[in-house]
CSV table of C-alpha atoms in Angstrom, one decimal:
chain,number,residue,atom,x,y,z
A,95,MET,CA,69.5,-23.3,131.0
A,96,THR,CA,70.4,-19.8,130.2
A,97,SER,CA,74.1,-19.1,129.7
A,98,THR,CA,75.8,-16.5,132.0
A,99,THR,CA,78.8,-16.1,129.9
A,100,ALA,CA,79.7,-12.3,129.6
A,101,PRO,CA,80.0,-10.7,126.1
A,102,THR,CA,83.5,-11.1,124.8
A,103,ALA,CA,85.4,-8.2,123.7
A,104,PRO,CA,85.9,-7.9,119.9
A,105,THR,CA,89.4,-7.4,118.5
A,106,ALA,CA,90.1,-3.8,117.8
A,107,PRO,CA,90.7,-2.8,114.3
A,108,SER,CA,94.3,-2.6,113.3
A,109,ALA,CA,95.9,0.5,111.8
A,110,GLY,CA,95.3,0.8,108.2
A,111,THR,CA,92.6,-1.8,107.9
A,112,SER,CA,89.1,-1.1,106.5
A,113,PRO,CA,85.9,-2.4,108.1
A,114,SER,CA,83.9,-5.1,106.3
A,115,ALA,CA,81.5,-3.7,103.8
A,116,GLY,CA,78.0,-3.5,105.0
A,117,THR,CA,78.5,-4.2,108.6
A,118,THR,CA,76.5,-2.3,111.3
A,119,ALA,CA,78.0,-1.3,114.5
A,120,VAL,CA,74.8,0.1,116.1
A,121,ARG,CA,71.1,-0.6,115.0
A,122,LEU,CA,68.1,1.2,116.4
A,123,ARG,CA,64.5,0.0,115.6
A,124,GLY,CA,61.3,1.7,116.9
A,125,LEU,CA,63.4,3.4,119.6
A,126,THR,CA,61.1,5.3,122.1
A,127,ARG,CA,61.9,6.9,125.3
A,128,HIS,CA,59.3,8.8,127.4
A,129,HIS,CA,60.3,11.0,130.3
A,130,ARG,CA,57.0,11.5,132.2
A,131,GLU,CA,55.1,13.9,129.9
A,132,VAL,CA,57.8,14.3,127.3
A,133,ARG,CA,58.3,12.1,124.2
A,134,ALA,CA,62.1,12.4,124.1
A,135,LEU,CA,62.3,9.7,121.4
A,136,ASP,CA,59.4,8.7,119.2
A,137,GLY,CA,60.0,5.6,117.1
A,138,VAL,CA,63.6,6.1,115.8
A,139,ASP,CA,65.0,3.8,113.2
A,140,LEU,CA,68.7,4.3,112.4
A,141,ASP,CA,71.8,2.3,111.4
A,142,PHE,CA,75.4,3.4,112.2
A,143,ALA,CA,77.8,1.6,109.8
A,144,THR,CA,81.1,0.2,111.0
A,145,GLY,CA,84.1,2.4,110.2
A,146,THR,CA,82.1,5.6,109.8
A,147,PHE,CA,81.7,9.0,111.5
A,148,THR,CA,78.2,10.2,112.2
A,149,ALA,CA,77.2,13.5,113.7
A,150,VAL,CA,73.8,13.8,115.4
A,151,MET,CA,72.1,17.3,115.5
A,152,GLY,CA,68.9,19.0,116.2
A,153,PRO,CA,67.3,21.8,118.1
A,154,SER,CA,67.3,21.9,121.9
A,155,GLY,CA,65.1,19.2,123.3
A,156,SER,CA,65.1,17.2,120.0
A,157,GLY,CA,66.3,14.1,121.8
A,158,LYS,CA,70.0,14.0,120.8
A,159,SER,CA,71.5,13.1,124.1
A,160,THR,CA,68.7,10.7,124.9
A,161,LEU,CA,69.5,8.8,121.6
A,162,LEU,CA,73.1,8.6,122.5
A,163,GLN,CA,72.4,7.4,126.1
A,164,CYS,CA,70.0,4.7,124.9
A,165,ALA,CA,72.3,3.6,122.0
A,166,ALA,CA,75.3,3.3,124.5
A,167,GLY,CA,73.3,1.3,127.0
A,168,LEU,CA,73.4,4.1,129.6
A,169,ASP,CA,69.6,4.4,129.7
A,170,ARG,CA,66.8,2.0,129.0
A,171,PRO,CA,64.4,2.9,126.3
A,172,THR,CA,60.6,2.7,127.0
A,173,ALA,CA,60.2,0.7,123.8
A,174,GLY,CA,62.2,-0.5,120.8
A,175,ARG,CA,65.3,-2.3,120.0
A,176,VAL,CA,69.0,-1.4,120.4
A,177,GLU,CA,71.8,-3.7,118.9
A,178,VAL,CA,75.5,-3.0,119.5
A,179,ASP,CA,77.9,-5.0,117.6
A,180,GLY,CA,75.2,-7.5,116.9
A,181,VAL,CA,74.1,-7.8,120.6
A,182,ALA,CA,70.5,-6.9,121.5
A,183,LEU,CA,70.5,-4.6,124.6
A,184,GLU,CA,67.0,-5.1,125.8
A,185,GLY,CA,67.4,-8.6,127.0
A,186,LEU,CA,70.4,-8.0,129.1
A,187,SER,CA,70.6,-8.0,133.0
A,188,GLU,CA,72.2,-4.9,134.4
A,189,ARG,CA,75.4,-6.8,135.1
A,190,ARG,CA,75.6,-8.1,131.5
A,191,LEU,CA,74.8,-4.6,130.2
A,192,ALA,CA,77.6,-3.2,132.2
A,193,LEU,CA,80.0,-5.8,131.0
A,194,LEU,CA,78.9,-5.0,127.4
A,195,ARG,CA,79.5,-1.3,128.0
A,196,ARG,CA,83.0,-2.0,129.3
A,197,ASP,CA,84.0,-4.3,126.4
A,198,ARG,CA,82.3,-3.0,123.3
A,199,ILE,CA,81.2,0.7,124.0
A,200,GLY,CA,83.4,3.8,124.5
A,201,PHE,CA,81.9,7.1,125.7
A,202,VAL,CA,83.5,10.6,125.8
A,203,PHE,CA,82.0,13.5,127.6
A,204,GLN,CA,82.2,17.3,127.1
A,205,SER,CA,83.7,17.6,130.6
A,206,PHE,CA,86.4,15.0,130.3
A,207,ASN,CA,85.6,13.2,133.5
A,208,LEU,CA,89.3,12.3,134.3
A,209,LEU,CA,90.2,11.6,137.9
A,210,PRO,CA,92.5,14.5,139.0
A,211,ALA,CA,94.7,12.5,141.3
A,212,LEU,CA,95.6,9.9,138.5
A,213,THR,CA,98.2,10.5,135.9
A,214,ALA,CA,97.2,10.3,132.2
A,215,ALA,CA,98.5,6.7,132.0
A,216,GLN,CA,96.5,5.6,135.2
A,217,ASN,CA,93.3,7.2,133.9
A,218,VAL,CA,93.7,5.4,130.6
A,219,ALA,CA,94.3,2.2,132.4
A,220,LEU,CA,91.4,2.6,134.7
A,221,PRO,CA,88.6,0.6,132.6
A,222,LEU,CA,91.0,-2.4,132.5
A,223,ARG,CA,91.8,-2.3,136.1
A,224,LEU,CA,88.1,-2.0,137.0
A,225,ALA,CA,87.6,-5.2,134.8
A,226,GLY,CA,90.3,-7.0,136.8
A,227,ARG,CA,93.0,-6.8,134.2
A,228,ARG,CA,96.4,-5.5,134.7
A,229,PRO,CA,97.3,-3.5,131.6
A,230,SER,CA,100.9,-3.5,130.4
A,231,ARG,CA,102.8,-0.2,130.2
A,232,THR,CA,103.3,-0.7,126.5
A,233,GLU,CA,99.5,-1.1,125.9
A,234,VAL,CA,98.9,2.2,127.8
A,235,ARG,CA,101.8,4.1,126.2
A,236,GLU,CA,100.6,3.0,122.7
A,237,ALA,CA,97.0,4.1,123.5
A,238,LEU,CA,98.3,7.7,124.5
A,239,ALA,CA,100.7,7.8,121.5
A,240,ARG,CA,97.7,7.0,119.2
A,241,VAL,CA,96.0,10.2,120.3
A,242,GLY,CA,99.1,12.3,120.0
A,243,LEU,CA,100.2,12.2,123.8
A,244,ALA,CA,103.4,10.2,123.6
A,245,GLY,CA,105.6,11.3,126.5
A,246,ARG,CA,102.7,12.5,128.6
A,247,GLU,CA,102.0,9.4,130.5
A,248,ARG,CA,103.1,10.8,133.9
A,249,HIS,CA,101.2,14.2,133.7
A,250,ARG,CA,98.0,14.6,135.8
A,251,PRO,CA,94.9,16.3,134.3
A,252,GLY,CA,95.8,19.7,136.0
A,253,GLU,CA,99.1,19.7,134.2
A,254,LEU,CA,97.4,19.2,130.7
A,255,SER,CA,95.5,21.7,128.5
A,256,GLY,CA,91.8,21.1,127.9
A,257,GLY,CA,92.5,19.5,124.5
A,258,GLN,CA,95.0,17.1,126.0
A,259,GLN,CA,92.7,16.2,128.7
A,260,GLN,CA,90.0,15.2,126.0
A,261,ARG,CA,92.6,13.2,124.2
A,262,VAL,CA,93.3,11.2,127.5
A,263,ALA,CA,89.6,10.8,127.7
A,264,ILE,CA,89.4,9.4,124.2
A,265,ALA,CA,92.4,7.1,124.8
A,266,ARG,CA,90.6,5.8,128.0
A,267,ALA,CA,87.4,5.1,126.0
A,268,LEU,CA,89.4,3.2,123.2
A,269,ILE,CA,91.7,1.1,125.5
A,270,THR,CA,89.3,-1.8,125.6
A,271,GLY,CA,88.9,-1.9,121.8
A,272,PRO,CA,85.1,-0.9,121.6
A,273,ALA,CA,82.9,-1.5,118.6
A,274,VAL,CA,81.8,2.1,118.8
A,275,LEU,CA,82.8,5.4,120.4
A,276,PHE,CA,80.0,7.7,121.5
A,277,GLY,CA,80.8,11.4,122.0
A,278,ASP,CA,78.4,13.8,123.8
A,279,GLU,CA,79.6,17.3,122.7
A,280,PRO,CA,83.2,16.2,123.0
A,281,THR,CA,84.5,19.5,121.7
A,282,GLY,CA,81.9,21.7,123.5
A,283,ALA,CA,84.3,22.8,126.3
A,284,LEU,CA,87.2,23.6,123.9
A,285,ASP,CA,88.3,26.7,122.0
A,286,SER,CA,88.1,26.7,118.2
A,287,THR,CA,91.7,25.8,117.6
A,288,THR,CA,91.9,23.0,120.2
A,289,SER,CA,88.4,21.8,119.0
A,290,ARG,CA,89.8,21.6,115.4
A,291,GLU,CA,92.8,19.4,116.7
A,292,VAL,CA,90.4,17.0,118.5
A,293,LEU,CA,88.1,16.7,115.4
A,294,ASP,CA,91.3,16.1,113.2
A,295,MET,CA,92.1,13.2,115.6
A,296,LEU,CA,88.6,11.7,115.6
A,297,ARG,CA,88.6,11.9,111.8
A,298,GLU,CA,91.9,10.1,111.7
A,299,LEU,CA,90.7,7.4,114.1
A,300,VAL,CA,88.0,6.6,111.6
A,301,ASP,CA,90.1,6.9,108.4
A,302,ARG,CA,93.2,5.3,109.8
A,303,ASP,CA,92.0,2.7,112.3
A,304,GLY,CA,88.4,1.8,111.0
A,305,ARG,CA,86.8,3.1,114.3
A,306,THR,CA,83.1,3.8,114.4
A,307,ILE,CA,82.1,7.2,116.0
A,308,VAL,CA,78.7,8.6,116.8
A,309,MET,CA,78.9,12.3,118.0
A,310,VAL,CA,76.2,14.6,119.3
A,311,THR,CA,77.1,18.3,118.5
A,312,HIS,CA,75.5,21.6,118.1
A,313,ASP,CA,78.5,22.9,116.1
A,314,PRO,CA,78.1,22.9,112.3
A,315,VAL,CA,82.0,23.0,111.9
A,316,ALA,CA,82.3,19.7,114.0
A,317,ALA,CA,79.4,18.1,112.2
A,318,ALA,CA,81.0,18.9,108.8
A,319,ARG,CA,83.9,16.7,109.7
A,320,ALA,CA,81.6,13.5,109.8
A,321,ASP,CA,80.7,11.3,107.0
A,322,ARG,CA,77.0,11.8,107.7
A,323,VAL,CA,74.8,14.1,109.8
A,324,VAL,CA,71.5,12.8,111.3
A,325,PHE,CA,69.1,15.5,112.2
A,326,LEU,CA,66.4,15.0,115.0
A,327,ALA,CA,63.4,17.1,115.8
A,328,ASP,CA,60.7,16.3,118.5
A,329,GLY,CA,62.3,12.9,119.0
A,330,ARG,CA,62.0,11.8,115.5
A,331,VAL,CA,64.6,11.6,112.5
A,332,ALA,CA,64.2,14.8,110.6
A,333,GLY,CA,66.5,14.0,107.7
A,334,GLU,CA,70.2,13.5,107.1
A,335,LEU,CA,73.1,14.8,105.0
A,336,THR,CA,76.0,12.8,103.5
A,337,SER,CA,79.3,14.5,102.7
A,338,PRO,CA,78.2,17.5,104.8
A,339,THR,CA,79.5,21.0,104.6
A,340,VAL,CA,79.4,23.8,107.1
A,341,GLU,CA,77.0,25.6,104.9
A,342,SER,CA,74.7,22.6,104.3
A,343,VAL,CA,74.5,21.8,108.0
A,344,THR,CA,73.9,25.4,109.0
A,345,GLY,CA,71.1,25.7,106.5
A,346,ARG,CA,69.4,22.6,107.7
A,347,MET,CA,69.7,23.5,111.3
A,348,THR,CA,68.3,27.0,110.8
A,349,ALA,CA,65.2,25.5,109.1
A,350,LEU,CA,64.7,23.0,112.0
A,351,GLU,CA,65.2,25.7,114.6
A,352,THR,CA,62.8,28.1,112.9
A,353,THR,CA,60.2,25.3,112.8
A,354,ALA,CA,60.8,24.4,116.5
A,355,ALA,CA,60.4,28.0,117.6
A,356,VAL,CA,57.0,28.2,115.8
A,357,THR,CA,55.5,24.8,116.8
A,358,GLY,CA,57.3,24.1,120.1
A,359,PRO,CA,58.6,20.8,121.2
A,360,GLY,CA,56.3,17.7,121.1
A,361,THR,CA,55.2,17.2,124.8
A,362,GLY,CA,52.0,15.3,124.4
A,363,PRO,CA,50.9,13.0,127.4
A,364,VAL,CA,52.4,9.7,127.5
A,365,THR,CA,52.0,6.4,129.4
A,366,GLY,CA,54.6,3.9,130.6
A,367,PRO,CA,57.8,4.2,132.5
A,368,GLY,CA,60.0,7.2,132.5
A,369,ALA,CA,62.7,8.7,134.7
A,370,PRO,CA,65.1,11.7,134.4
A,371,TRP,CA,68.6,10.9,133.1
A,372,VAL,CA,71.3,11.0,135.8
A,373,SER,CA,75.0,11.2,134.7
A,374,PRO,CA,76.8,8.0,135.4
A,375,THR,CA,80.1,7.6,137.1
A,376,PRO,CA,83.4,6.7,135.3
A,377,ALA,CA,83.3,3.4,137.0
A,378,THR,CA,79.8,2.6,135.7
A,379,LEU,CA,81.0,3.4,132.1
A,380,ALA,CA,84.0,1.2,132.7
A,381,GLY,CA,81.8,-1.6,133.5
A,382,ASN,CA,81.9,-1.9,137.3
A,383,PRO,CA,78.4,-3.5,137.9
A,384,THR,CA,78.4,-2.6,141.6
A,385,THR,CA,78.6,1.2,140.9
A,386,PRO,CA,75.1,2.8,140.6
A,387,ALA,CA,74.5,4.9,137.5
A,388,GLY,CA,73.0,7.7,139.7
A,389,GLY,CA,76.2,8.6,141.4
A,390,PRO,CA,78.0,12.0,140.9
A,391,ALA,CA,80.2,12.3,137.8
A,392,CYS,CA,83.8,12.5,138.7
């Protein structure tokens, strides 16, 4: 008889601790995603080590966002295998997948996706409340303090700057102690100064707390803050850089974009299932299995 026990949440890394050597937070094998006539991903093999910061880059249409969505359990791949914290996603029901997203996966968007009627503290507590838990005030205050927002618990999003709103979104994504934090252009809506502050904070979360971050970005300055940059082109891995610099990232991106302009994206005919990506609601990301993924983003 198949067990119906939900995946249990892992213990969050404590401040100042290092992740176990050689552990993998996310593993992708043969990852393929077809959207009708477009090969968005075409047999991607990647590992994202625990306690590391990885940036994912590539020309427009290279498959960056699709990679993130499949790795985070927000989209089902056409073929291949995704493992998060040792759990294979392809065999999970929609309910169990929603529970895994709630407990082990954090996601941060470019547009923050905060609920405007709620305070910063209420926004951060939302994933726990949707999971049926009553978070303590201390737990929420500590989550906000960890992203530099001590004393801002009662402020609503409209009373915060863009950078502060993104910090609230990051605190909300981390409140459940996820195995990995995914970011889809998390600094894309911020000015250069605020972007640098948010990137400093993400870097500190990795170095101080042992968090694992995978971030899609188009910005070489943002990518250079990562430990590693993975490049995609036409849905395939096109190389990577370790210890990246702004100059090395810019040079690699220029070469890829030049090639893409000459050859065009790979759009050969495909067979098998495929459907356009629709942005999920915050409730879906928080693990409310009754909320459809196709609802409007808040």
